[in-house]
Amino acid sequence: MKKFKLGNIKIKKADPQQLTDKLLLLNLYITQGLTLFIGLIWILLQKRNPIDILNFPDSAQFLLWGLGLAGIMLVVDFLLTHIVPQDSMDDGGINELLFGRRPFWHIIIIAAMVAVCEELLFRGAIQHAFGPYWTSILFAVIHVRYLRHWIPTGWVFLSSYGLGYIYIHTGTLWAPILCHFLIDLFSGLVIRYRRES
């Protein structure tokens, strides 16, 4: 039997065009599952209850904050796509592969899953420990596909900081979850139906 050596593992940059749809979805679901798991463990290690963090607020004020920030972010994103050269906003084609042929219901599921998992980890756990600034730096870094260009990296940082701000202001994780969901949903639908037309 051949002995396994950790040094034999080689990490190569994947070309998005080599990814199959199943592999892309598997990668997405695994990474979001890990994000959720790490977020829950981190919150428990902080001696906090994840159920309390996800309690639905009594006031509907969080809706205004989530919708308002989502509206601002969508307008800025629209302006960036029309002002900045397209190659400066390139994510390597991952979003196009992820949403380009996806049915409407699946885009909703992906947007909801990503919003809940990422916000639970980043706003619910990491921001509680390090504050919105360092959380936003980490959030920008994990969106590695944008790191080749400073404009989308800066935009991801500012978006994360905005999500952190509305979390602090509203006191509920549902404000950034709603905003994150709407941004991903709208972006996914634009990619999906722009391609079709």
Short mmCIF file of C-alpha atoms in Angstrom, two decimals:
data_model
loop_
_atom_site.label_atom_id
_atom_site.label_comp_id
_atom_site.label_asym_id
_atom_site.label_seq_id
_atom_site.Cartn_x
_atom_site.Cartn_y
_atom_site.Cartn_z
CA MET A 1 0.00 0.00 0.00
CA LYS A 2 1.32 3.41 -1.00
CA LYS A 3 2.00 5.82 1.85
CA PHE A 4 0.19 9.16 1.71
CA LYS A 5 2.41 12.25 1.93
CA LEU A 6 0.99 15.67 2.57
CA GLY A 7 3.77 17.20 0.46
CA ASN A 8 2.42 15.42 -2.63
CA ILE A 9 -0.70 17.60 -2.65
CA LYS A 10 -0.42 20.30 -5.29
CA ILE A 11 -2.79 23.21 -5.55
CA LYS A 12 -3.29 24.53 -9.05
CA LYS A 13 -5.25 27.50 -10.22
CA ALA A 14 -8.41 26.18 -11.83
CA ASP A 15 -9.53 27.54 -15.14
CA PRO A 16 -13.25 28.34 -14.79
CA GLN A 17 -13.87 26.87 -18.24
CA GLN A 18 -12.64 23.48 -16.98
CA LEU A 19 -15.25 23.36 -14.21
CA THR A 20 -18.32 21.28 -14.84
CA ASP A 21 -21.66 22.48 -13.56
CA LYS A 22 -21.78 19.66 -10.99
CA LEU A 23 -18.27 20.46 -9.74
CA LEU A 24 -19.06 24.17 -9.47
CA LEU A 25 -22.25 23.50 -7.48
CA LEU A 26 -20.50 20.93 -5.29
CA ASN A 27 -17.77 23.46 -4.55
CA LEU A 28 -20.38 26.12 -3.74
CA TYR A 29 -22.40 23.88 -1.41
CA ILE A 30 -19.30 22.53 0.37
CA THR A 31 -17.81 26.00 0.93
CA GLN A 32 -21.12 27.38 2.19
CA GLY A 33 -21.56 24.35 4.47
CA LEU A 34 -18.07 24.95 5.88
CA THR A 35 -18.84 28.65 6.28
CA LEU A 36 -22.00 27.83 8.23
CA PHE A 37 -20.22 25.21 10.37
CA ILE A 38 -17.30 27.53 11.20
CA GLY A 39 -19.70 30.38 11.98
CA LEU A 40 -21.77 28.24 14.35
CA ILE A 41 -18.70 26.83 16.12
CA TRP A 42 -17.17 30.31 16.46
CA ILE A 43 -20.39 31.71 17.93
CA LEU A 44 -20.58 28.81 20.40
CA LEU A 45 -16.93 29.38 21.39
CA GLN A 46 -17.89 33.00 22.09
CA LYS A 47 -20.43 31.56 24.56
CA ARG A 48 -23.31 32.97 22.51
CA ASN A 49 -26.42 31.20 21.26
CA PRO A 50 -26.77 31.06 17.42
CA ILE A 51 -30.56 30.81 17.80
CA ASP A 52 -30.61 34.12 19.71
CA ILE A 53 -28.51 35.73 16.99
CA LEU A 54 -30.99 34.56 14.35
CA ASN A 55 -34.10 35.60 16.29
CA PHE A 56 -36.41 37.54 14.05
CA PRO A 57 -36.70 41.19 15.21
CA ASP A 58 -39.93 42.66 16.57
CA SER A 59 -39.58 45.83 14.52
CA ALA A 60 -39.69 45.96 10.73
CA GLN A 61 -37.04 48.72 10.74
CA PHE A 62 -34.40 46.22 9.60
CA LEU A 63 -36.30 45.93 6.29
CA LEU A 64 -35.65 49.61 5.54
CA TRP A 65 -31.96 49.28 6.31
CA GLY A 66 -31.56 46.07 4.30
CA LEU A 67 -33.56 47.35 1.32
CA GLY A 68 -31.94 50.79 1.49
CA LEU A 69 -28.36 49.50 1.50
CA ALA A 70 -29.19 46.96 -1.22
CA GLY A 71 -30.60 49.79 -3.38
CA ILE A 72 -27.51 51.94 -2.87
CA MET A 73 -25.19 49.01 -3.58
CA LEU A 74 -27.05 48.07 -6.76
CA VAL A 75 -26.89 51.65 -8.06
CA VAL A 76 -23.14 51.88 -7.34
CA ASP A 77 -22.58 48.46 -8.91
CA PHE A 78 -24.53 49.56 -12.00
CA LEU A 79 -22.43 52.72 -12.27
CA LEU A 80 -19.19 50.77 -11.81
CA THR A 81 -20.08 48.36 -14.61
CA HIS A 82 -20.70 51.30 -16.96
CA ILE A 83 -17.73 53.47 -15.93
CA VAL A 84 -14.94 50.99 -15.19
CA PRO A 85 -13.48 48.87 -18.03
CA GLN A 86 -15.00 45.39 -18.06
CA ASP A 87 -11.66 43.61 -17.64
CA SER A 88 -11.12 45.55 -14.36
CA MET A 89 -14.31 44.02 -12.92
CA ASP A 90 -13.59 40.48 -14.17
CA ASP A 91 -14.13 37.66 -11.66
CA GLY A 92 -12.68 35.02 -13.96
CA GLY A 93 -16.09 34.02 -15.31
CA ILE A 94 -17.23 32.26 -12.12
CA ASN A 95 -20.47 34.25 -11.71
CA GLU A 96 -21.33 33.69 -15.36
CA LEU A 97 -20.81 29.93 -14.93
CA LEU A 98 -22.73 29.86 -11.67
CA PHE A 99 -25.80 31.83 -12.75
CA GLY A 100 -25.72 31.81 -16.57
CA ARG A 101 -27.97 28.77 -17.07
CA ARG A 102 -29.42 28.38 -13.60
CA PRO A 103 -33.23 28.25 -13.24
CA PHE A 104 -34.93 31.09 -11.37
CA TRP A 105 -35.77 28.97 -8.29
CA HIS A 106 -32.17 27.78 -7.97
CA ILE A 107 -30.83 31.36 -8.10
CA ILE A 108 -33.16 32.19 -5.18
CA ILE A 109 -31.87 29.17 -3.20
CA ILE A 110 -28.22 30.04 -3.89
CA ALA A 111 -28.72 33.69 -2.94
CA ALA A 112 -30.52 32.76 0.30
CA MET A 113 -27.98 30.10 1.27
CA VAL A 114 -24.97 32.37 0.65
CA ALA A 115 -26.58 35.29 2.48
CA VAL A 116 -27.39 33.28 5.62
CA CYS A 117 -24.12 31.30 5.77
CA GLU A 118 -21.77 34.21 5.06
CA GLU A 119 -23.56 36.72 7.26
CA LEU A 120 -23.72 34.29 10.17
CA LEU A 121 -19.95 33.81 9.96
CA PHE A 122 -18.81 37.32 9.06
CA ARG A 123 -21.27 39.60 10.84
CA GLY A 124 -22.48 37.15 13.50
CA ALA A 125 -19.12 35.69 14.57
CA ILE A 126 -16.10 37.49 13.12
CA GLN A 127 -17.42 41.05 13.46
CA HIS A 128 -18.36 40.32 17.08
CA ALA A 129 -14.69 39.44 17.70
CA PHE A 130 -12.80 41.93 15.49
CA GLY A 131 -15.17 44.72 14.46
CA PRO A 132 -16.39 45.73 11.00
CA TYR A 133 -13.04 46.96 9.60
CA TRP A 134 -11.04 43.72 10.01
CA THR A 135 -14.09 41.66 9.15
CA SER A 136 -14.40 43.57 5.86
CA ILE A 137 -10.72 43.01 5.05
CA LEU A 138 -11.17 39.26 5.62
CA PHE A 139 -14.43 39.30 3.61
CA ALA A 140 -12.62 40.92 0.66
CA VAL A 141 -9.75 38.42 0.89
CA ILE A 142 -12.01 35.35 0.80
CA HIS A 143 -13.61 36.67 -2.38
CA VAL A 144 -10.32 35.67 -3.98
CA ARG A 145 -11.61 35.79 -7.54
CA TYR A 146 -11.73 39.61 -7.31
CA LEU A 147 -8.25 40.09 -5.82
CA ARG A 148 -6.58 40.52 -9.22
CA HIS A 149 -8.23 43.92 -9.61
CA TRP A 150 -8.30 46.64 -6.96
CA ILE A 151 -11.69 48.13 -7.92
CA PRO A 152 -13.83 45.02 -7.26
CA THR A 153 -11.71 44.21 -4.19
CA GLY A 154 -12.32 47.71 -2.82
CA TRP A 155 -16.01 47.42 -3.68
CA VAL A 156 -16.31 44.08 -1.83
CA PHE A 157 -14.59 45.69 1.19
CA LEU A 158 -16.95 48.70 1.17
CA SER A 159 -19.99 46.46 0.68
CA SER A 160 -18.92 44.34 3.65
CA TYR A 161 -18.37 47.44 5.77
CA GLY A 162 -21.87 48.61 4.86
CA LEU A 163 -23.30 45.23 5.88
CA GLY A 164 -21.41 45.50 9.17
CA TYR A 165 -22.74 49.01 9.73
CA ILE A 166 -26.38 48.07 9.28
CA TYR A 167 -25.85 45.07 11.57
CA ILE A 168 -24.53 47.37 14.29
CA HIS A 169 -27.25 49.96 13.71
CA THR A 170 -30.21 47.57 13.63
CA GLY A 171 -28.92 45.02 16.13
CA THR A 172 -30.22 42.17 13.99
CA LEU A 173 -28.44 39.86 11.58
CA TRP A 174 -31.53 39.88 9.36
CA ALA A 175 -30.71 43.36 7.96
CA PRO A 176 -27.38 42.30 6.39
CA ILE A 177 -28.85 38.91 5.44
CA LEU A 178 -31.68 40.64 3.55
CA CYS A 179 -29.29 43.05 1.84
CA HIS A 180 -26.82 40.29 0.90
CA PHE A 181 -29.67 38.13 -0.42
CA LEU A 182 -31.07 40.93 -2.59
CA ILE A 183 -27.66 41.81 -4.05
CA ASP A 184 -26.86 38.20 -4.94
CA LEU A 185 -30.38 37.54 -6.24
CA PHE A 186 -30.45 40.63 -8.44
CA SER A 187 -26.91 40.00 -9.74
CA GLY A 188 -27.71 36.36 -10.47
CA LEU A 189 -30.91 37.25 -12.31
CA VAL A 190 -29.15 39.93 -14.37
CA ILE A 191 -26.47 37.43 -15.40
CA ARG A 192 -29.08 34.77 -16.15
CA TYR A 193 -31.51 36.85 -18.19
CA ARG A 194 -28.99 39.16 -19.85
CA ARG A 195 -27.37 36.04 -21.28
CA GLU A 196 -30.74 34.75 -22.49
CA SER A 197 -31.67 37.99 -24.26
#
